[in-house]
Amino acid sequence: MKSKASAPGKVILFGEHFVVYGIKAILCAINKRITVTAEKVEGNKISIKSNIGNLELDSNKLISEINSPLKPFYYLADKMIRNQNTGIDIKVESDIPLGVGLGSSSACCVAGAAAISRLFKETTKEEILEMAIEAEKTIFKDTSGADCTVCTYGGIMEYDKKKGFIKIESKPNFHLVIANSNIEHSTNSIVAKVREFKEKNEEEFSRLCDNESKLVEDVLELLKIDNIKKLGEKITENQKYLETIGVSNNKLRDMIQVGQKTSFGAKITGAGGGGCIFALTDMSNLDQTMNEFQSNNYDCFSVKIDFKGLDTF
Ligand code: PMV
């Protein structure tokens, strides 16, 4: 018996880093997916095959002793086959670039939790999300859960670290052009760098938090009336705050300048220091913006919001 599930990646549209200090962020799922196929097999081995490598281990190993980015899959499979006489084969296929802040690991956890658990029982989205967050914690102990949440439910949402998420009901029809710096980043170390900035500049940081909070409230209103030009201005404004807290660099700044030439606005998405930026466009400037990035030799692709979230087959 086989079970298959897919989950989308994500973009943080507004509020990364400030969300760590209690400010609301706005995220959306994107139409790039990870698909996981799980199958019960004879024996008691858990075997995972993916385009970032393979992992094959007996069940019942200590999670802390496994050193692999595929660890969340092992965790999920091992938990399900406790006291069951079976092994599991898992296949992972991804069209989300890995490790650049587009939610590949959260999408893996969500699609993995769904595909693996459904070999054994029917599960609700809520149960799958809970399992996915547990699995993600095996690699990012301090995850807020925002990424797994948007990968499960899809669409666009506001996220508050303490209060959780609220789905935004409007369905904006914009295109995001994502450009990849191809610089890998460590979210943990950039979050630590921002903490240092905050400790050295308490007043300035608190002012930035107030500005970000106001900006997010303005964006929530703009989303209701679908004002893409004004949204673009807010994106560019948000980028200024990210520059101030030190998560940008020359390459990212150059990419953002290229993006801003033809789009409505451009900014870093995710932790920064590397990873991706995005530019907000619609059909009037999508091709021009793609061309600008390409003629400056930057890897780019366009995405739309994914409204489906987790899908099971
Ligand atoms: O891991 P990334 O690149 O998607 O970014 C994490 C977002 C931060 O706000 C920087 C950290 C967090 O836990 O929210």
mmCIF file of C-alpha atoms and ligand atoms in Angstrom:
data_model
loop_
_atom_site.group_PDB
_atom_site.id
_atom_site.type_symbol
_atom_site.label_atom_id
_atom_site.label_comp_id
_atom_site.label_asym_id
_atom_site.label_seq_id
_atom_site.Cartn_x
_atom_site.Cartn_y
_atom_site.Cartn_z
ATOM 1 C CA MET A 1 0.000 0.000 0.000
ATOM 2 C CA LYS A 2 1.273 3.465 -0.955
ATOM 3 C CA SER A 3 0.329 6.849 0.423
ATOM 4 C CA LYS A 4 1.225 10.142 -1.225
ATOM 5 C CA ALA A 5 1.017 13.782 -0.063
ATOM 6 C CA SER A 6 2.315 17.119 -1.239
ATOM 7 C CA ALA A 7 2.769 20.469 0.502
ATOM 8 C CA PRO A 8 3.735 23.933 -0.771
ATOM 9 C CA GLY A 9 6.736 26.071 0.128
ATOM 10 C CA LYS A 10 6.299 29.571 1.551
ATOM 11 C CA VAL A 11 7.428 33.165 1.418
ATOM 12 C CA ILE A 12 7.480 35.561 4.367
ATOM 13 C CA LEU A 13 5.961 38.702 2.845
ATOM 14 C CA PHE A 14 6.378 40.978 5.879
ATOM 15 C CA GLY A 15 7.736 40.839 9.398
ATOM 16 C CA GLU A 16 10.589 38.306 9.480
ATOM 17 C CA HIS A 17 12.906 38.805 12.482
ATOM 18 C CA PHE A 18 10.471 41.247 14.141
ATOM 19 C CA VAL A 19 8.087 38.279 14.532
ATOM 20 C CA VAL A 20 10.624 36.783 16.948
ATOM 21 C CA TYR A 21 9.977 39.806 19.224
ATOM 22 C CA GLY A 22 6.194 39.538 19.121
ATOM 23 C CA ILE A 23 5.342 41.587 16.005
ATOM 24 C CA LYS A 24 2.892 40.039 13.529
ATOM 25 C CA ALA A 25 4.272 38.614 10.287
ATOM 26 C CA ILE A 26 2.435 37.962 7.002
ATOM 27 C CA LEU A 27 3.245 34.770 5.102
ATOM 28 C CA CYS A 28 1.916 33.028 2.023
ATOM 29 C CA ALA A 29 2.212 29.546 0.564
ATOM 30 C CA ILE A 30 3.662 29.391 -2.964
ATOM 31 C CA ASN A 31 2.934 27.150 -5.928
ATOM 32 C CA LYS A 32 6.160 25.134 -5.645
ATOM 33 C CA ARG A 33 5.722 21.808 -3.895
ATOM 34 C CA ILE A 34 7.335 18.867 -2.217
ATOM 35 C CA THR A 35 5.758 15.460 -2.808
ATOM 36 C CA VAL A 36 6.327 12.537 -0.450
ATOM 37 C CA THR A 37 5.400 8.931 -1.232
ATOM 38 C CA ALA A 38 5.452 6.410 1.625
ATOM 39 C CA GLU A 39 5.054 2.646 1.393
ATOM 40 C CA LYS A 40 5.030 -0.160 3.945
ATOM 41 C CA VAL A 41 7.724 -2.777 3.212
ATOM 42 C CA GLU A 42 8.862 -6.042 4.793
ATOM 43 C CA GLY A 43 11.495 -5.881 7.542
ATOM 44 C CA ASN A 44 12.028 -3.034 9.991
ATOM 45 C CA LYS A 45 14.141 -0.587 8.016
ATOM 46 C CA ILE A 46 13.270 3.025 7.316
ATOM 47 C CA SER A 47 14.620 4.068 3.941
ATOM 48 C CA ILE A 48 14.441 7.608 2.561
ATOM 49 C CA LYS A 49 15.407 8.596 -0.998
ATOM 50 C CA SER A 50 15.580 12.248 -2.021
ATOM 51 C CA ASN A 51 17.451 14.625 -4.306
ATOM 52 C CA ILE A 52 19.581 15.756 -1.348
ATOM 53 C CA GLY A 53 20.699 12.212 -0.567
ATOM 54 C CA ASN A 54 19.460 8.998 0.943
ATOM 55 C CA LEU A 55 19.164 7.596 4.459
ATOM 56 C CA GLU A 56 18.552 3.977 5.468
ATOM 57 C CA LEU A 57 18.438 2.924 9.113
ATOM 58 C CA ASP A 58 16.845 0.270 11.330
ATOM 59 C CA SER A 59 13.912 1.573 13.345
ATOM 60 C CA ASN A 60 14.226 2.481 17.032
ATOM 61 C CA LYS A 61 17.394 4.611 16.788
ATOM 62 C CA LEU A 62 17.970 7.609 19.027
ATOM 63 C CA ILE A 63 17.020 10.749 17.066
ATOM 64 C CA SER A 64 19.860 12.734 18.661
ATOM 65 C CA GLU A 65 22.362 10.312 17.090
ATOM 66 C CA ILE A 66 21.146 10.876 13.533
ATOM 67 C CA ASN A 67 23.035 13.530 11.635
ATOM 68 C CA SER A 68 21.087 14.091 8.438
ATOM 69 C CA PRO A 69 18.744 16.732 7.055
ATOM 70 C CA LEU A 70 16.367 13.809 6.407
ATOM 71 C CA LYS A 71 16.022 13.258 10.160
ATOM 72 C CA PRO A 72 12.392 14.558 10.362
ATOM 73 C CA PHE A 73 11.259 11.774 8.007
ATOM 74 C CA TYR A 74 12.991 9.153 10.135
ATOM 75 C CA TYR A 75 11.392 10.631 13.258
ATOM 76 C CA LEU A 76 7.897 10.474 11.722
ATOM 77 C CA ALA A 77 8.305 6.958 10.320
ATOM 78 C CA ASP A 78 9.901 5.552 13.461
ATOM 79 C CA LYS A 79 7.092 6.945 15.608
ATOM 80 C CA MET A 80 4.434 5.310 13.411
ATOM 81 C CA ILE A 81 6.022 1.840 13.231
ATOM 82 C CA ARG A 82 6.677 1.406 16.973
ATOM 83 C CA ASN A 83 5.276 -2.012 17.931
ATOM 84 C CA GLN A 84 4.326 -2.727 14.307
ATOM 85 C CA ASN A 85 6.008 -5.369 12.242
ATOM 86 C CA THR A 86 6.893 -3.288 9.190
ATOM 87 C CA GLY A 87 9.478 -1.108 7.528
ATOM 88 C CA ILE A 88 8.805 2.025 5.469
ATOM 89 C CA ASP A 89 10.197 3.306 2.162
ATOM 90 C CA ILE A 90 9.918 7.039 1.618
ATOM 91 C CA LYS A 91 10.521 8.941 -1.622
ATOM 92 C CA VAL A 92 10.828 12.738 -1.644
ATOM 93 C CA GLU A 93 10.494 14.845 -4.804
ATOM 94 C CA SER A 94 10.917 18.607 -4.601
ATOM 95 C CA ASP A 95 10.524 21.578 -6.868
ATOM 96 C CA ILE A 96 11.330 23.992 -4.015
ATOM 97 C CA PRO A 97 14.994 25.127 -3.936
ATOM 98 C CA LEU A 98 16.450 23.785 -0.682
ATOM 99 C CA GLY A 99 17.898 25.727 2.252
ATOM 100 C CA VAL A 100 17.194 29.235 0.949
ATOM 101 C CA GLY A 101 14.237 30.268 3.127
ATOM 102 C CA LEU A 102 11.408 29.060 0.877
ATOM 103 C CA GLY A 103 10.009 26.576 3.366
ATOM 104 C CA SER A 104 11.443 23.360 1.890
ATOM 105 C CA SER A 105 12.004 21.775 5.289
ATOM 106 C CA SER A 106 8.533 22.681 6.569
ATOM 107 C CA ALA A 107 6.919 21.381 3.379
ATOM 108 C CA CYS A 108 8.895 18.125 3.862
ATOM 109 C CA CYS A 109 7.627 17.814 7.429
ATOM 110 C CA VAL A 110 3.996 18.488 6.457
ATOM 111 C CA ALA A 111 3.931 16.224 3.375
ATOM 112 C CA GLY A 112 5.988 13.607 5.278
ATOM 113 C CA ALA A 113 3.644 13.618 8.284
ATOM 114 C CA ALA A 114 0.621 13.227 5.993
ATOM 115 C CA ALA A 115 2.035 10.507 3.715
ATOM 116 C CA ILE A 116 3.508 8.421 6.544
ATOM 117 C CA SER A 117 0.645 8.672 9.050
ATOM 118 C CA ARG A 118 -1.979 7.879 6.410
ATOM 119 C CA LEU A 119 -0.371 4.457 5.889
ATOM 120 C CA PHE A 120 -1.736 3.626 9.327
ATOM 121 C CA LYS A 121 -4.840 5.761 9.960
ATOM 122 C CA GLU A 122 -6.988 8.649 8.734
ATOM 123 C CA THR A 123 -5.596 11.926 10.068
ATOM 124 C CA THR A 124 -6.959 15.476 10.144
ATOM 125 C CA LYS A 125 -4.987 18.524 8.975
ATOM 126 C CA GLU A 126 -4.719 19.622 12.613
ATOM 127 C CA GLU A 127 -3.137 16.295 13.620
ATOM 128 C CA ILE A 128 -0.781 16.399 10.644
ATOM 129 C CA LEU A 129 0.310 19.951 11.511
ATOM 130 C CA GLU A 130 1.038 18.903 15.091
ATOM 131 C CA MET A 131 3.175 15.962 13.888
ATOM 132 C CA ALA A 132 4.936 18.153 11.319
ATOM 133 C CA ILE A 133 5.928 20.757 13.920
ATOM 134 C CA GLU A 134 7.252 17.998 16.221
ATOM 135 C CA ALA A 135 9.285 16.629 13.307
ATOM 136 C CA GLU A 136 10.610 20.073 12.371
ATOM 137 C CA LYS A 137 11.793 20.540 15.958
ATOM 138 C CA THR A 138 14.290 17.687 15.393
ATOM 139 C CA ILE A 139 16.213 20.127 13.183
ATOM 140 C CA PHE A 140 15.046 23.628 14.332
ATOM 141 C CA LYS A 141 14.395 23.360 18.046
ATOM 142 C CA ASP A 142 12.979 26.878 18.327
ATOM 143 C CA THR A 143 10.673 26.883 15.317
ATOM 144 C CA SER A 144 7.673 29.142 15.830
ATOM 145 C CA GLY A 145 5.556 26.755 13.750
ATOM 146 C CA ALA A 146 4.594 29.527 11.310
ATOM 147 C CA ASP A 147 6.126 27.830 8.271
ATOM 148 C CA CYS A 148 4.497 24.429 8.875
ATOM 149 C CA THR A 149 1.170 26.181 9.485
ATOM 150 C CA VAL A 150 1.153 28.031 6.156
ATOM 151 C CA CYS A 151 2.420 24.904 4.316
ATOM 152 C CA THR A 152 -0.517 22.921 5.789
ATOM 153 C CA TYR A 153 -3.356 25.379 5.229
ATOM 154 C CA GLY A 154 -2.026 27.297 2.184
ATOM 155 C CA GLY A 155 -3.134 30.811 1.243
ATOM 156 C CA ILE A 156 -2.007 33.965 2.974
ATOM 157 C CA MET A 157 -2.034 34.464 6.736
ATOM 158 C CA GLU A 158 -0.991 36.714 9.567
ATOM 159 C CA TYR A 159 1.067 35.025 12.234
ATOM 160 C CA ASP A 160 1.653 36.059 15.814
ATOM 161 C CA LYS A 161 4.141 34.056 17.861
ATOM 162 C CA LYS A 162 1.867 34.017 20.919
ATOM 163 C CA LYS A 163 -1.613 34.118 19.389
ATOM 164 C CA GLY A 164 -0.997 31.844 16.381
ATOM 165 C CA PHE A 165 -2.347 32.394 12.888
ATOM 166 C CA ILE A 166 -5.353 34.031 11.247
ATOM 167 C CA LYS A 167 -6.060 33.236 7.599
ATOM 168 C CA ILE A 168 -6.428 36.311 5.395
ATOM 169 C CA GLU A 169 -9.535 35.829 3.310
ATOM 170 C CA SER A 170 -8.660 38.049 0.325
ATOM 171 C CA LYS A 171 -7.152 36.245 -2.671
ATOM 172 C CA PRO A 172 -4.605 38.642 -4.148
ATOM 173 C CA ASN A 173 -3.690 37.826 -7.710
ATOM 174 C CA PHE A 174 -0.067 39.004 -7.702
ATOM 175 C CA HIS A 175 3.026 37.250 -8.985
ATOM 176 C CA LEU A 176 6.194 37.160 -6.926
ATOM 177 C CA VAL A 177 9.490 36.995 -8.755
ATOM 178 C CA ILE A 178 11.895 35.162 -6.483
ATOM 179 C CA ALA A 179 15.620 35.619 -7.022
ATOM 180 C CA ASN A 180 18.054 33.281 -5.308
ATOM 181 C CA SER A 181 21.426 34.634 -4.106
ATOM 182 C CA ASN A 182 22.660 31.023 -3.959
ATOM 183 C CA ILE A 183 24.288 31.950 -0.651
ATOM 184 C CA GLU A 184 23.223 29.405 1.971
ATOM 185 C CA HIS A 185 22.270 30.972 5.256
ATOM 186 C CA SER A 186 21.945 29.762 8.796
ATOM 187 C CA THR A 187 18.702 31.103 10.249
ATOM 188 C CA ASN A 188 20.012 30.486 13.777
ATOM 189 C CA SER A 189 23.143 32.593 13.389
ATOM 190 C CA ILE A 190 21.325 35.480 11.682
ATOM 191 C CA VAL A 191 18.651 35.480 14.379
ATOM 192 C CA ALA A 192 21.514 35.637 16.936
ATOM 193 C CA LYS A 193 23.081 38.576 15.056
ATOM 194 C CA VAL A 194 19.781 40.468 15.207
ATOM 195 C CA ARG A 195 19.581 39.770 18.944
ATOM 196 C CA GLU A 196 23.028 41.371 19.326
ATOM 197 C CA PHE A 197 21.853 44.414 17.338
ATOM 198 C CA LYS A 198 18.805 44.670 19.597
ATOM 199 C CA GLU A 199 20.898 44.467 22.763
ATOM 200 C CA LYS A 200 23.253 47.203 21.572
ATOM 201 C CA ASN A 201 20.471 49.464 20.197
ATOM 202 C CA GLU A 202 17.454 48.904 22.444
ATOM 203 C CA GLU A 203 15.736 52.221 21.654
ATOM 204 C CA GLU A 204 16.250 52.028 17.924
ATOM 205 C CA PHE A 205 15.095 48.411 17.854
ATOM 206 C CA SER A 206 11.971 49.232 19.791
ATOM 207 C CA ARG A 207 11.197 52.061 17.334
ATOM 208 C CA LEU A 208 11.708 49.647 14.420
ATOM 209 C CA CYS A 209 9.319 47.155 16.049
ATOM 210 C CA ASP A 210 6.682 49.902 16.345
ATOM 211 C CA ASN A 211 7.190 50.853 12.690
ATOM 212 C CA GLU A 212 6.982 47.224 11.552
ATOM 213 C CA SER A 213 3.845 46.666 13.591
ATOM 214 C CA LYS A 214 2.181 49.737 12.036
ATOM 215 C CA LEU A 215 3.337 48.632 8.576
ATOM 216 C CA VAL A 216 1.782 45.171 9.002
ATOM 217 C CA GLU A 217 -1.544 46.717 10.087
ATOM 218 C CA ASP A 218 -1.473 48.975 6.983
ATOM 219 C CA VAL A 219 -0.729 45.938 4.804
ATOM 220 C CA LEU A 220 -3.710 44.030 6.232
ATOM 221 C CA GLU A 221 -5.947 46.942 5.114
ATOM 222 C CA LEU A 222 -4.266 47.160 1.683
ATOM 223 C CA LEU A 223 -4.829 43.439 1.132
ATOM 224 C CA LYS A 224 -8.560 43.950 1.661
ATOM 225 C CA ILE A 225 -8.688 46.485 -1.189
ATOM 226 C CA ASP A 226 -6.077 44.744 -3.372
ATOM 227 C CA ASN A 227 -3.921 47.858 -3.826
ATOM 228 C CA ILE A 228 -0.793 46.320 -5.354
ATOM 229 C CA LYS A 229 1.101 49.603 -5.886
ATOM 230 C CA LYS A 230 0.796 50.584 -2.237
ATOM 231 C CA LEU A 231 1.659 47.021 -1.169
ATOM 232 C CA GLY A 232 4.858 47.348 -3.186
ATOM 233 C CA GLU A 233 5.730 50.558 -1.335
ATOM 234 C CA LYS A 234 5.274 48.722 1.977
ATOM 235 C CA ILE A 235 7.597 45.958 0.777
ATOM 236 C CA THR A 236 10.311 48.483 -0.009
ATOM 237 C CA GLU A 237 9.749 50.164 3.364
ATOM 238 C CA ASN A 238 10.030 46.819 5.165
ATOM 239 C CA GLN A 239 13.338 46.200 3.383
ATOM 240 C CA LYS A 240 14.730 49.413 4.930
ATOM 241 C CA TYR A 241 14.048 48.010 8.406
ATOM 242 C CA LEU A 242 15.788 44.759 7.463
ATOM 243 C CA GLU A 243 18.796 46.758 6.226
ATOM 244 C CA THR A 244 18.920 48.617 9.535
ATOM 245 C CA ILE A 245 19.052 45.431 11.626
ATOM 246 C CA GLY A 246 21.937 44.133 9.509
ATOM 247 C CA VAL A 247 20.537 41.103 7.704
ATOM 248 C CA SER A 248 21.327 42.341 4.196
ATOM 249 C CA ASN A 249 24.586 42.316 2.253
ATOM 250 C CA ASN A 250 25.979 43.705 -1.025
ATOM 251 C CA LYS A 251 24.663 40.909 -3.193
ATOM 252 C CA LEU A 252 21.166 41.044 -1.704
ATOM 253 C CA ARG A 253 21.152 44.849 -1.989
ATOM 254 C CA ASP A 254 22.116 44.629 -5.643
ATOM 255 C CA MET A 255 19.427 42.024 -6.326
ATOM 256 C CA ILE A 256 16.833 44.205 -4.592
ATOM 257 C CA GLN A 257 17.854 47.228 -6.666
ATOM 258 C CA VAL A 258 17.531 45.170 -9.841
ATOM 259 C CA GLY A 259 14.084 43.969 -8.721
ATOM 260 C CA GLN A 260 12.901 47.439 -7.759
ATOM 261 C CA LYS A 261 13.580 48.838 -11.250
ATOM 262 C CA THR A 262 10.457 47.312 -12.771
ATOM 263 C CA SER A 263 8.429 45.732 -9.949
ATOM 264 C CA PHE A 264 6.179 47.394 -7.348
ATOM 265 C CA GLY A 265 8.677 46.643 -4.561
ATOM 266 C CA ALA A 266 11.331 44.133 -3.513
ATOM 267 C CA LYS A 267 12.744 42.783 -0.265
ATOM 268 C CA ILE A 268 14.530 39.907 1.409
ATOM 269 C CA THR A 269 12.325 36.989 2.424
ATOM 270 C CA GLY A 270 13.244 34.927 5.476
ATOM 271 C CA ALA A 271 16.328 35.274 7.609
ATOM 272 C CA GLY A 272 18.532 37.134 5.085
ATOM 273 C CA GLY A 273 22.319 37.012 5.005
ATOM 274 C CA GLY A 274 21.805 34.952 1.822
ATOM 275 C CA GLY A 275 18.802 33.013 0.601
ATOM 276 C CA CYS A 276 16.196 34.745 -1.528
ATOM 277 C CA ILE A 277 14.622 38.086 -2.232
ATOM 278 C CA PHE A 278 11.297 38.649 -3.950
ATOM 279 C CA ALA A 279 9.824 41.363 -6.159
ATOM 280 C CA LEU A 280 6.081 42.049 -6.289
ATOM 281 C CA THR A 281 4.587 42.141 -9.791
ATOM 282 C CA ASP A 282 1.403 41.610 -11.763
ATOM 283 C CA MET A 283 0.975 40.756 -15.448
ATOM 284 C CA SER A 284 1.971 44.318 -16.408
ATOM 285 C CA ASN A 285 5.568 43.988 -15.176
ATOM 286 C CA LEU A 286 6.179 40.260 -14.543
ATOM 287 C CA ASP A 287 8.141 39.554 -17.741
ATOM 288 C CA GLN A 288 10.147 42.771 -17.514
ATOM 289 C CA THR A 289 11.134 41.968 -13.927
ATOM 290 C CA MET A 290 12.173 38.403 -14.841
ATOM 291 C CA ASN A 291 14.230 39.831 -17.725
ATOM 292 C CA GLU A 292 15.951 42.350 -15.449
ATOM 293 C CA PHE A 293 17.109 39.594 -13.089
ATOM 294 C CA GLN A 294 18.168 37.312 -15.922
ATOM 295 C CA SER A 295 20.149 39.991 -17.730
ATOM 296 C CA ASN A 296 21.996 40.603 -14.448
ATOM 297 C CA ASN A 297 22.733 36.854 -14.223
ATOM 298 C CA TYR A 298 20.549 36.211 -11.198
ATOM 299 C CA ASP A 299 18.644 32.915 -10.873
ATOM 300 C CA CYS A 300 14.954 33.708 -10.697
ATOM 301 C CA PHE A 301 11.508 32.218 -11.119
ATOM 302 C CA SER A 302 7.986 33.435 -10.575
ATOM 303 C CA VAL A 303 5.393 32.069 -8.164
ATOM 304 C CA LYS A 304 1.800 32.728 -7.208
ATOM 305 C CA ILE A 305 0.028 32.129 -3.928
ATOM 306 C CA ASP A 306 -0.956 28.481 -3.396
ATOM 307 C CA PHE A 307 -4.437 28.375 -1.901
ATOM 308 C CA LYS A 308 -4.608 24.598 -1.523
ATOM 309 C CA GLY A 309 -1.998 23.818 1.131
ATOM 310 C CA LEU A 310 -1.531 20.153 1.995
ATOM 311 C CA ASP A 311 -2.872 17.735 -0.598
ATOM 312 C CA THR A 312 -3.189 13.966 -0.155
ATOM 313 C CA PHE A 313 -3.635 11.281 -2.798
HETATM 314 O O1 PMV B 1 14.175 30.195 8.021
HETATM 315 P P1 PMV B 1 13.737 31.353 7.184
HETATM 316 O O2 PMV B 1 14.807 31.873 6.287
HETATM 317 O O3 PMV B 1 12.426 31.140 6.496
HETATM 318 O O4 PMV B 1 13.480 32.609 8.141
HETATM 319 C C1 PMV B 1 13.079 32.520 9.447
HETATM 320 C C2 PMV B 1 12.286 33.736 9.837
HETATM 321 C C3 PMV B 1 12.814 34.463 11.054
HETATM 322 O O5 PMV B 1 11.843 35.461 11.344
HETATM 323 C C4 PMV B 1 14.129 35.154 10.729
HETATM 324 C C5 PMV B 1 13.016 33.565 12.257
HETATM 325 C C6 PMV B 1 11.739 32.985 12.868
HETATM 326 O O6 PMV B 1 11.856 32.026 13.663
HETATM 327 O O7 PMV B 1 10.630 33.503 12.604
#
